[in-house]
Amino acid sequence: MNHNSNLVLPSHQTETQTQDETDISVWRFRGSDTAAKASSVTMRVIVYKLFDECSLDVKKPLLPLAHGDPSVYPCYRTSILVENAVVDVLRSGKGNSYGPAAGILPARQAVADYVNRDLTNKVKPNDVFITVGCNQGIEVVLQSLARPNANILLPRPSYPHYEARAVYSGLEVRKFDLLPEKEWEIDLPGIEAMADENTVAMVIINPNNPCGNVYSYDHLKKVAETAKKLGIMVITDEVYCQTIFGDNPFVPMGEFSSITPVITLGGISKGWIVPGWRIGWIALNDPKGIFKSTGMVQSIQQNLDITPDATTIVQAALPEILGKANKELFAKKNSMLKQNVELVCDRLKEIPCLVCNKKPESCTYLLTKLKLPLLEDIEDDMDFCMKLAKEENLVLLPGVALGLKNWIRITIGVEAQMLEDALERLNGFCKRHLKKTESSFQALSNGKI
């Protein structure tokens, strides 16, 4: 079976069924469109469109580099120690029962011990809630903040699930910029300018998806001070904290919880490369008890009470999985990702219409800016990716899916040979669509393109 067979399938479409001539007005039910607006801003919708452009007629294997799941490639398989932790629970029969909505106590204790390694203000097991992956943590926290007229500040570019869930929860979305010329730092003056009396929170992603940067201690402290000035919490997504291959050290936002209350979202999907196990957490970094006095703790618990619980088997394995987490466990994965970054950046030098302003030092993606003036018959990043998929069976993610128009995101969490093939196709595609100018012909003849 192909490595990519479990990835996003090309279409939701089903075969057309024969329909009788009966007037549907006799039926009292209709499909709800409650999720329509939220669904329209998800990354999946765009990826489905790109997959639909691919064709067997191209005579090239499909290369899906629009979304990230290194787990489908054997070279990224998680540690046998991690697998054995789950196997042991399975064979013991200790993971066969229901668990409480907030998670079983050993799992909550394990997460608290794990995040406390880097925190001055320690969290307790009662500050931790186990979720069905980090995504459920996003959903629960945003729903807990929802109230009439409330707005939330999201980064641009960003992981699209935040906007989708904010829209679904009825939160107004306001976007602040991440600044590429400042290594994707947060535009703090911009945040102050857009916040008002209805702003409830700001979201940061560190290490950053999709930019691949890791924020410094000083910058995060300024983030906390800005949040305090505005009277809002910081929601920090730190699911990539064990996927760092650059020189900047990771600093948890919870270090600044004495300045402003912080909700940390995390999980094992990225660091341990097991996204299918669906285990994440919400950790409340709040030494002053602000979340309790404002009703946030109660709201989070109430929202968990009406949502599915994380699988008990993997929860019961968390003490073993997190207890043995160390740099050596993640070294092989991070080394491969660093090598892939070097490979992609080196090859992009041969493709003038794509420029990488900063090498990523974390996560599994690389952002590159599209230089549209050099291309003909390409309107924007979406058009670029649609035609690339159609002509080359190569699927990259247009930046518009992340809120960053005319950029392209390339997944690096794949096998190196797959990247080699993808970059060769990308180079060929760009050559075909390069404007036929004297300078471009000169570059071609000199082998620079």
Coordinates of C-alpha atoms in Angstrom, one line a residue, residues 74-258:
P74 CA 9.0 4.5 7.7
C75 CA 12.0 6.7 8.4
Y76 CA 9.9 8.8 10.8
R77 CA 8.4 6.0 12.7
T78 CA 8.1 6.7 16.4
S79 CA 10.3 5.0 19.0
I80 CA 9.7 1.4 20.0
L81 CA 9.7 2.6 23.6
V82 CA 6.7 4.7 22.8
E83 CA 4.9 1.9 21.0
N84 CA 5.6 -0.5 23.8
A85 CA 4.1 1.9 26.4
V86 CA 0.8 1.6 24.6
V87 CA 1.1 -2.2 24.0
D88 CA 1.8 -2.7 27.7
V89 CA -1.4 -0.9 28.6
L90 CA -3.4 -2.7 26.0
R91 CA -2.3 -6.1 27.3
S92 CA -2.8 -5.2 30.9
G93 CA -6.5 -4.4 30.3
K94 CA -6.1 -1.1 32.2
G95 CA -7.2 1.0 29.3
N96 CA -10.5 -0.6 28.5
S97 CA -12.8 1.6 30.6
Y98 CA -14.3 5.0 30.2
G99 CA -12.4 7.9 31.8
P100 CA -13.5 11.2 33.3
A101 CA -14.1 14.1 30.9
A102 CA -11.0 16.0 32.1
G103 CA -8.8 12.9 31.7
I104 CA -7.6 10.1 34.0
L105 CA -5.5 11.4 36.9
P106 CA -2.2 9.6 36.0
A107 CA -2.3 11.2 32.6
R108 CA -3.0 14.7 34.0
Q109 CA -0.2 14.2 36.5
A110 CA 2.2 13.1 33.7
V111 CA 1.4 16.2 31.6
A112 CA 1.9 18.4 34.6
D113 CA 5.3 16.8 35.4
Y114 CA 6.3 17.1 31.7
V115 CA 5.4 20.8 31.3
N116 CA 6.8 21.7 34.7
R117 CA 10.3 20.8 33.6
D118 CA 10.6 24.2 32.0
L119 CA 8.3 26.3 34.2
T120 CA 9.0 28.5 37.2
N121 CA 5.3 28.7 38.2
K122 CA 4.4 25.0 38.3
V123 CA 1.0 23.6 37.2
K124 CA -0.9 21.0 39.2
P125 CA -2.8 18.0 37.8
N126 CA -6.0 19.9 38.3
D127 CA -4.7 22.6 35.9
V128 CA -4.5 20.0 33.1
F129 CA -7.3 18.7 30.9
I130 CA -6.7 15.8 28.4
T131 CA -8.1 16.3 25.0
V132 CA -8.6 14.4 21.7
G133 CA -5.5 15.8 20.1
C134 CA -4.5 19.4 20.2
N135 CA -7.4 20.3 17.9
Q136 CA -10.0 19.5 20.5
G137 CA -8.1 21.7 22.9
I138 CA -8.5 24.5 20.4
E139 CA -12.2 23.8 20.0
V140 CA -12.8 23.6 23.8
V141 CA -10.9 26.8 24.7
L142 CA -12.4 28.9 21.9
Q143 CA -15.9 27.7 22.8
S144 CA -15.3 28.5 26.4
L145 CA -14.5 32.1 25.4
A146 CA -17.5 32.6 23.1
R147 CA -20.0 35.3 24.2
P148 CA -21.9 38.0 22.2
N149 CA -19.7 40.5 20.5
A150 CA -16.4 38.9 21.7
N151 CA -13.4 39.0 19.4
I152 CA -10.2 37.0 19.4
L153 CA -6.8 38.0 17.9
L154 CA -5.2 35.4 15.6
P155 CA -1.8 35.5 13.8
R156 CA -1.4 35.9 10.1
P157 CA -0.2 33.5 8.7
S158 CA -1.6 30.8 11.0
Y159 CA -2.9 27.3 11.4
P160 CA -6.4 27.5 9.8
H161 CA -8.2 25.5 12.5
Y162 CA -8.1 28.5 14.8
E163 CA -10.1 30.6 12.4
A164 CA -12.5 27.8 11.6
R165 CA -13.3 27.1 15.2
A166 CA -13.6 30.8 16.1
V167 CA -16.1 31.3 13.3
Y168 CA -18.0 28.2 14.4
S169 CA -18.1 29.5 18.0
G170 CA -19.3 32.9 16.9
L171 CA -16.1 34.8 17.8
E172 CA -15.2 37.7 15.7
V173 CA -11.7 37.1 14.2
R174 CA -9.1 39.9 14.0
K175 CA -5.8 39.1 12.5
F176 CA -2.4 40.5 13.5
D177 CA 0.6 40.1 11.3
L178 CA 3.8 38.1 11.7
L179 CA 6.6 40.1 10.3
P180 CA 8.9 38.2 7.8
E181 CA 11.4 41.0 7.8
K182 CA 11.8 40.5 11.6
E183 CA 12.0 36.7 11.5
W184 CA 8.3 36.4 11.8
E185 CA 8.0 38.2 15.1
I186 CA 4.6 39.3 16.3
D187 CA 3.4 42.8 15.3
L188 CA 2.7 44.0 18.9
P189 CA 1.8 47.6 18.0
G190 CA -0.6 46.2 15.5
I191 CA -2.2 44.1 18.3
E192 CA -2.7 47.1 20.5
A193 CA -4.2 49.0 17.7
M194 CA -6.9 46.4 16.8
A195 CA -7.9 45.3 20.3
D196 CA -10.9 46.8 22.1
E197 CA -13.1 46.2 25.1
N198 CA -14.5 43.1 23.5
T199 CA -11.2 41.4 22.9
V200 CA -10.8 38.3 25.0
A201 CA -7.6 36.6 23.9
M202 CA -4.7 36.4 21.6
V203 CA -3.3 33.2 20.1
I204 CA 0.4 32.6 19.5
I205 CA 2.0 29.5 18.0
N206 CA 5.5 28.7 19.2
P207 CA 7.4 27.0 17.7
N208 CA 5.5 28.6 14.8
N209 CA 3.4 26.7 12.3
P210 CA 3.7 27.6 9.4
C211 CA 6.7 29.9 9.6
G212 CA 9.1 27.6 11.4
N213 CA 10.6 30.2 13.8
V214 CA 11.1 29.9 17.6
Y215 CA 10.3 33.1 19.6
S216 CA 12.9 34.5 22.0
Y217 CA 12.5 35.0 25.7
D218 CA 12.5 38.8 25.3
H219 CA 9.9 38.7 22.6
L220 CA 7.6 36.4 24.6
K221 CA 7.9 38.7 27.6
K222 CA 6.8 41.6 25.5
V223 CA 3.8 39.5 24.3
A224 CA 2.8 38.9 27.9
E225 CA 3.2 42.6 28.8
T226 CA 1.0 43.5 25.9
A227 CA -1.7 41.0 26.9
K228 CA -1.7 42.4 30.5
K229 CA -2.0 45.9 29.2
L230 CA -5.1 44.9 27.2
G231 CA -6.6 42.7 29.9
I232 CA -6.6 39.5 27.8
M233 CA -5.2 36.0 28.1
V234 CA -2.6 34.4 25.9
I235 CA -3.4 31.1 24.3
T236 CA -0.2 29.4 23.2
D237 CA 0.0 26.4 20.9
E238 CA 3.2 24.6 21.7
V239 CA 2.6 21.3 20.0
Y240 CA 5.8 21.6 18.0
C241 CA 8.0 22.2 21.1
Q242 CA 9.9 18.9 20.4
T243 CA 10.4 19.5 16.7
I244 CA 13.2 22.1 16.8
F245 CA 16.4 21.8 14.8
G246 CA 17.7 25.3 14.9
D247 CA 19.8 27.2 17.4
N248 CA 17.1 29.2 19.2
P249 CA 16.0 27.5 22.4
F250 CA 12.3 26.9 23.1
V251 CA 10.8 29.1 25.9
P252 CA 7.3 28.1 27.1
M253 CA 4.8 31.0 27.3
G254 CA 3.9 29.7 30.7
E255 CA 7.1 31.3 32.1
F256 CA 5.3 34.6 31.9
S257 CA 2.0 33.5 33.6
S258 CA 2.8 35.8 36.5

